[in-house]
Amino acid sequence: MPRRGYSKPGSWGSFWAMLTLVGLVTHAAQRADVGGEAAGTSINHSQAVLQRLQELLRQGNASDVVLRVQAAGTDEVRVFHAHRLLLGLHSELFRELLSNQSEAVLQEPRDCAAVFDKFIRYLYCGELTVLLTQAIPLHRLATKYGVASLQRGVADYMRAHLAGGAGPAVGWYHYAVGTGDEALRESCLQFLAWNLSAVAASTEWGAVSPELLWQLLQRSDLVLQDELELFHALEAWLGRARPPPAVAERALRAIRYPMIPPAQLFQLQARSAALARYGPAVADLLLQAYQFHAASPLHYAKFFDVNGSAFLPRNYLAPAWGAPWVINNPARDDRSTSFQTQLGPSGHDAGRRVTWNVLFSPRWLPVSLRPVYADAAGTALPAARPEDGRPRLVVTPASSGGDAAGVSFQKTVLVGARQQGRLLVRHAYSFHQSSEEAGDFLAHADLQRRNSEYLVENALHLHLIVKPVYHTLIRTPK
């Protein structure tokens, strides 16, 4: 005899009657015309419907299929009494799998088997609670069974937690590459580029693949103290990963040696284990760096091709290339500051400085929104409200003297956020000298809200970076 509460395949019984009553909808509502009113009254029983569906799964009432989920490599089996109709509504794979059978054995990786109850619950009530360690197995299950809404939801969760610095960016990057999720891959890559110092000092650094390392080394938007820090991080990776010589040599050739001062280059040649082993592979680049520092850039360019990334600084946090700026209560009023940077990366320009003036305005109004009190006919017009403005940051040189002749400057503003005691880069805005400001700077920020993702303890943490580029030598990257 069939188990009590268990219907034979194809027999819907009380389950079908219940679905007929609740309509199988997330938001159950009725429209009633009361007293001839044009608009009806909404009666919302959606929470009750969700509760009934959860009870249906938990108690197994009127179930018509059994899923036996076995964790790969173990004898552990989890049994779920489910309903063919609900599974099929979300998943074409389930619909085909259960079309002519009432029991299925599903082999899943251990991490996926451990969260299969959450996955099934989502199919019944459209919600679940995700932990960082559960993101990949849930996304993998959603992908395997074709539950597109859950795929999108988990991917959005992963991208949001990357921005906050909580997600394991390296592991999620490799997963995104394996599944072909380009949006997640780009989000991981961007987070790693903006926070390379923190990642290189973590246990994640040892899990970086040669492919990911190469992707990072080619980028000019890496945020780190200086190029020497990147060299030391690469050397540590080489010691852990022990890649083939061709991989190591290719990676070492991606270091921008002209960005390292000659005194530090001498120390590297004398003390670096990586250069002791692979020195011949980068000997030409080291010579190039010494020559670049010894002559003026214009003189050097007469003999060598310098239109390459090796002569373009990355986003360095060292004092020679910018300065931090913490703005307390940024929504209150305008602020200003100034700082100095080195004229150029060449040793010939090491002692020459450019002074920069910075203006921050929390509620700057474009001309089109500025207060106007009367039109041509004398009719009073309402003034624009302060909240109609947007934050603005302007960076200008203090003078246009000869020290800056022949040099253009790419400016970047980093916005920090604190996560687990660390200050990480949450946003980055770049602009060229021709504009003096980033048009989208904090365009979506609500600085009035104390818990804004842009603020740390009601303060705006900025780092201003100026990347000097000899525009007679180097073309501005796209």
PDB file of N, CA and C in Angstrom, residues 184-228:
ATOM      1  N   LEU A 184      30.698  38.121 -13.797  1.00  0.00           N
ATOM      2  CA  LEU A 184      31.334  37.808 -12.516  1.00  0.00           C
ATOM      3  C   LEU A 184      32.845  37.816 -12.662  1.00  0.00           C
ATOM      4  N   ARG A 185      33.362  37.302 -13.762  1.00  0.00           N
ATOM      5  CA  ARG A 185      34.811  37.298 -13.982  1.00  0.00           C
ATOM      6  C   ARG A 185      35.365  38.722 -13.981  1.00  0.00           C
ATOM      7  N   GLU A 186      34.681  39.627 -14.682  1.00  0.00           N
ATOM      8  CA  GLU A 186      35.132  41.021 -14.738  1.00  0.00           C
ATOM      9  C   GLU A 186      35.057  41.682 -13.366  1.00  0.00           C
ATOM     10  N   SER A 187      34.018  41.381 -12.597  1.00  0.00           N
ATOM     11  CA  SER A 187      33.890  41.954 -11.256  1.00  0.00           C
ATOM     12  C   SER A 187      35.031  41.487 -10.359  1.00  0.00           C
ATOM     13  N   CYS A 188      35.360  40.207 -10.438  1.00  0.00           N
ATOM     14  CA  CYS A 188      36.465  39.668  -9.638  1.00  0.00           C
ATOM     15  C   CYS A 188      37.784  40.300 -10.050  1.00  0.00           C
ATOM     16  N   LEU A 189      38.005  40.404 -11.345  1.00  0.00           N
ATOM     17  CA  LEU A 189      39.250  40.969 -11.858  1.00  0.00           C
ATOM     18  C   LEU A 189      39.402  42.427 -11.440  1.00  0.00           C
ATOM     19  N   GLN A 190      38.300  43.182 -11.484  1.00  0.00           N
ATOM     20  CA  GLN A 190      38.361  44.580 -11.083  1.00  0.00           C
ATOM     21  C   GLN A 190      38.668  44.718  -9.595  1.00  0.00           C
ATOM     22  N   PHE A 191      38.020  43.896  -8.768  1.00  0.00           N
ATOM     23  CA  PHE A 191      38.293  43.948  -7.332  1.00  0.00           C
ATOM     24  C   PHE A 191      39.761  43.612  -7.053  1.00  0.00           C
ATOM     25  N   LEU A 192      40.281  42.584  -7.694  1.00  0.00           N
ATOM     26  CA  LEU A 192      41.670  42.190  -7.477  1.00  0.00           C
ATOM     27  C   LEU A 192      42.628  43.294  -7.912  1.00  0.00           C
ATOM     28  N   ALA A 193      42.326  43.965  -9.021  1.00  0.00           N
ATOM     29  CA  ALA A 193      43.191  45.043  -9.492  1.00  0.00           C
ATOM     30  C   ALA A 193      43.203  46.211  -8.512  1.00  0.00           C
ATOM     31  N   TRP A 194      42.045  46.566  -7.988  1.00  0.00           N
ATOM     32  CA  TRP A 194      41.955  47.705  -7.082  1.00  0.00           C
ATOM     33  C   TRP A 194      42.491  47.405  -5.681  1.00  0.00           C
ATOM     34  N   ASN A 195      42.583  46.142  -5.321  1.00  0.00           N
ATOM     35  CA  ASN A 195      42.974  45.783  -3.956  1.00  0.00           C
ATOM     36  C   ASN A 195      44.095  44.746  -3.962  1.00  0.00           C
ATOM     37  N   LEU A 196      45.043  44.909  -4.877  1.00  0.00           N
ATOM     38  CA  LEU A 196      46.079  43.905  -5.047  1.00  0.00           C
ATOM     39  C   LEU A 196      46.965  43.781  -3.811  1.00  0.00           C
ATOM     40  N   SER A 197      47.231  44.878  -3.129  1.00  0.00           N
ATOM     41  CA  SER A 197      48.071  44.811  -1.929  1.00  0.00           C
ATOM     42  C   SER A 197      47.458  43.899  -0.877  1.00  0.00           C
ATOM     43  N   ALA A 198      46.160  44.048  -0.626  1.00  0.00           N
ATOM     44  CA  ALA A 198      45.482  43.221   0.373  1.00  0.00           C
ATOM     45  C   ALA A 198      45.445  41.764  -0.062  1.00  0.00           C
ATOM     46  N   VAL A 199      45.188  41.516  -1.344  1.00  0.00           N
ATOM     47  CA  VAL A 199      45.103  40.135  -1.834  1.00  0.00           C
ATOM     48  C   VAL A 199      46.475  39.474  -1.792  1.00  0.00           C
ATOM     49  N   ALA A 200      47.531  40.196  -2.184  1.00  0.00           N
ATOM     50  CA  ALA A 200      48.878  39.625  -2.210  1.00  0.00           C
ATOM     51  C   ALA A 200      49.366  39.264  -0.814  1.00  0.00           C
ATOM     52  N   ALA A 201      48.820  39.926   0.198  1.00  0.00           N
ATOM     53  CA  ALA A 201      49.226  39.643   1.579  1.00  0.00           C
ATOM     54  C   ALA A 201      48.348  38.586   2.230  1.00  0.00           C
ATOM     55  N   SER A 202      47.376  38.034   1.493  1.00  0.00           N
ATOM     56  CA  SER A 202      46.442  37.061   2.046  1.00  0.00           C
ATOM     57  C   SER A 202      46.788  35.659   1.565  1.00  0.00           C
ATOM     58  N   THR A 203      46.076  34.675   2.139  1.00  0.00           N
ATOM     59  CA  THR A 203      46.280  33.285   1.724  1.00  0.00           C
ATOM     60  C   THR A 203      45.763  33.040   0.310  1.00  0.00           C
ATOM     61  N   GLU A 204      44.903  33.913  -0.195  1.00  0.00           N
ATOM     62  CA  GLU A 204      44.366  33.754  -1.547  1.00  0.00           C
ATOM     63  C   GLU A 204      45.447  33.860  -2.619  1.00  0.00           C
ATOM     64  N   TRP A 205      46.506  34.603  -2.328  1.00  0.00           N
ATOM     65  CA  TRP A 205      47.521  34.871  -3.338  1.00  0.00           C
ATOM     66  C   TRP A 205      48.145  33.575  -3.860  1.00  0.00           C
ATOM     67  N   GLY A 206      48.309  32.611  -2.985  1.00  0.00           N
ATOM     68  CA  GLY A 206      48.896  31.349  -3.402  1.00  0.00           C
ATOM     69  C   GLY A 206      48.006  30.545  -4.336  1.00  0.00           C
ATOM     70  N   ALA A 207      46.700  30.872  -4.377  1.00  0.00           N
ATOM     71  CA  ALA A 207      45.764  30.143  -5.236  1.00  0.00           C
ATOM     72  C   ALA A 207      45.601  30.788  -6.602  1.00  0.00           C
ATOM     73  N   VAL A 208      46.294  31.893  -6.847  1.00  0.00           N
ATOM     74  CA  VAL A 208      46.187  32.575  -8.139  1.00  0.00           C
ATOM     75  C   VAL A 208      46.774  31.691  -9.233  1.00  0.00           C
ATOM     76  N   SER A 209      46.026  31.516 -10.298  1.00  0.00           N
ATOM     77  CA  SER A 209      46.500  30.706 -11.423  1.00  0.00           C
ATOM     78  C   SER A 209      47.444  31.528 -12.294  1.00  0.00           C
ATOM     79  N   PRO A 210      48.286  30.886 -13.099  1.00  0.00           N
ATOM     80  CA  PRO A 210      49.139  31.634 -14.033  1.00  0.00           C
ATOM     81  C   PRO A 210      48.341  32.528 -14.970  1.00  0.00           C
ATOM     82  N   GLU A 211      47.157  32.070 -15.392  1.00  0.00           N
ATOM     83  CA  GLU A 211      46.325  32.883 -16.284  1.00  0.00           C
ATOM     84  C   GLU A 211      45.840  34.147 -15.598  1.00  0.00           C
ATOM     85  N   LEU A 212      45.385  34.029 -14.349  1.00  0.00           N
ATOM     86  CA  LEU A 212      44.935  35.202 -13.606  1.00  0.00           C
ATOM     87  C   LEU A 212      46.104  36.134 -13.319  1.00  0.00           C
ATOM     88  N   LEU A 213      47.237  35.593 -12.951  1.00  0.00           N
ATOM     89  CA  LEU A 213      48.420  36.427 -12.698  1.00  0.00           C
ATOM     90  C   LEU A 213      48.764  37.247 -13.934  1.00  0.00           C
ATOM     91  N   TRP A 214      48.723  36.624 -15.093  1.00  0.00           N
ATOM     92  CA  TRP A 214      49.057  37.339 -16.319  1.00  0.00           C
ATOM     93  C   TRP A 214      48.036  38.437 -16.611  1.00  0.00           C
ATOM     94  N   GLN A 215      46.763  38.162 -16.359  1.00  0.00           N
ATOM     95  CA  GLN A 215      45.731  39.182 -16.538  1.00  0.00           C
ATOM     96  C   GLN A 215      46.012  40.411 -15.674  1.00  0.00           C
ATOM     97  N   LEU A 216      46.438  40.181 -14.443  1.00  0.00           N
ATOM     98  CA  LEU A 216      46.697  41.288 -13.520  1.00  0.00           C
ATOM     99  C   LEU A 216      47.951  42.064 -13.913  1.00  0.00           C
ATOM    100  N   LEU A 217      49.000  41.368 -14.264  1.00  0.00           N
ATOM    101  CA  LEU A 217      50.274  42.024 -14.562  1.00  0.00           C
ATOM    102  C   LEU A 217      50.185  42.955 -15.760  1.00  0.00           C
ATOM    103  N   GLN A 218      49.237  42.723 -16.642  1.00  0.00           N
ATOM    104  CA  GLN A 218      49.115  43.572 -17.831  1.00  0.00           C
ATOM    105  C   GLN A 218      48.356  44.867 -17.567  1.00  0.00           C
ATOM    106  N   ARG A 219      47.711  44.983 -16.418  1.00  0.00           N
ATOM    107  CA  ARG A 219      46.813  46.112 -16.172  1.00  0.00           C
ATOM    108  C   ARG A 219      47.568  47.332 -15.650  1.00  0.00           C
ATOM    109  N   SER A 220      47.127  48.515 -16.109  1.00  0.00           N
ATOM    110  CA  SER A 220      47.682  49.774 -15.615  1.00  0.00           C
ATOM    111  C   SER A 220      46.878  50.339 -14.460  1.00  0.00           C
ATOM    112  N   ASP A 221      45.720  49.738 -14.146  1.00  0.00           N
ATOM    113  CA  ASP A 221      44.901  50.253 -13.048  1.00  0.00           C
ATOM    114  C   ASP A 221      45.138  49.500 -11.748  1.00  0.00           C
ATOM    115  N   LEU A 222      46.202  48.704 -11.668  1.00  0.00           N
ATOM    116  CA  LEU A 222      46.533  48.054 -10.394  1.00  0.00           C
ATOM    117  C   LEU A 222      46.790  49.109  -9.331  1.00  0.00           C
ATOM    118  N   VAL A 223      46.230  48.888  -8.145  1.00  0.00           N
ATOM    119  CA  VAL A 223      46.450  49.800  -7.022  1.00  0.00           C
ATOM    120  C   VAL A 223      47.395  49.117  -6.041  1.00  0.00           C
ATOM    121  N   LEU A 224      48.573  49.707  -5.852  1.00  0.00           N
ATOM    122  CA  LEU A 224      49.559  49.172  -4.908  1.00  0.00           C
ATOM    123  C   LEU A 224      50.518  50.286  -4.520  1.00  0.00           C
ATOM    124  N   GLN A 225      51.373  50.007  -3.553  1.00  0.00           N
ATOM    125  CA  GLN A 225      52.260  51.042  -3.048  1.00  0.00           C
ATOM    126  C   GLN A 225      53.197  51.559  -4.135  1.00  0.00           C
ATOM    127  N   ASP A 226      53.824  50.661  -4.836  1.00  0.00           N
ATOM    128  CA  ASP A 226      54.721  51.027  -5.932  1.00  0.00           C
ATOM    129  C   ASP A 226      55.017  49.763  -6.738  1.00  0.00           C
ATOM    130  N   GLU A 227      55.799  49.900  -7.792  1.00  0.00           N
ATOM    131  CA  GLU A 227      56.108  48.743  -8.649  1.00  0.00           C
ATOM    132  C   GLU A 227      56.970  47.728  -7.911  1.00  0.00           C
ATOM    133  N   LEU A 228      57.760  48.187  -6.959  1.00  0.00           N
ATOM    134  CA  LEU A 228      58.590  47.265  -6.184  1.00  0.00           C
ATOM    135  C   LEU A 228      57.726  46.300  -5.376  1.00  0.00           C
TER     136      LEU A 228
END
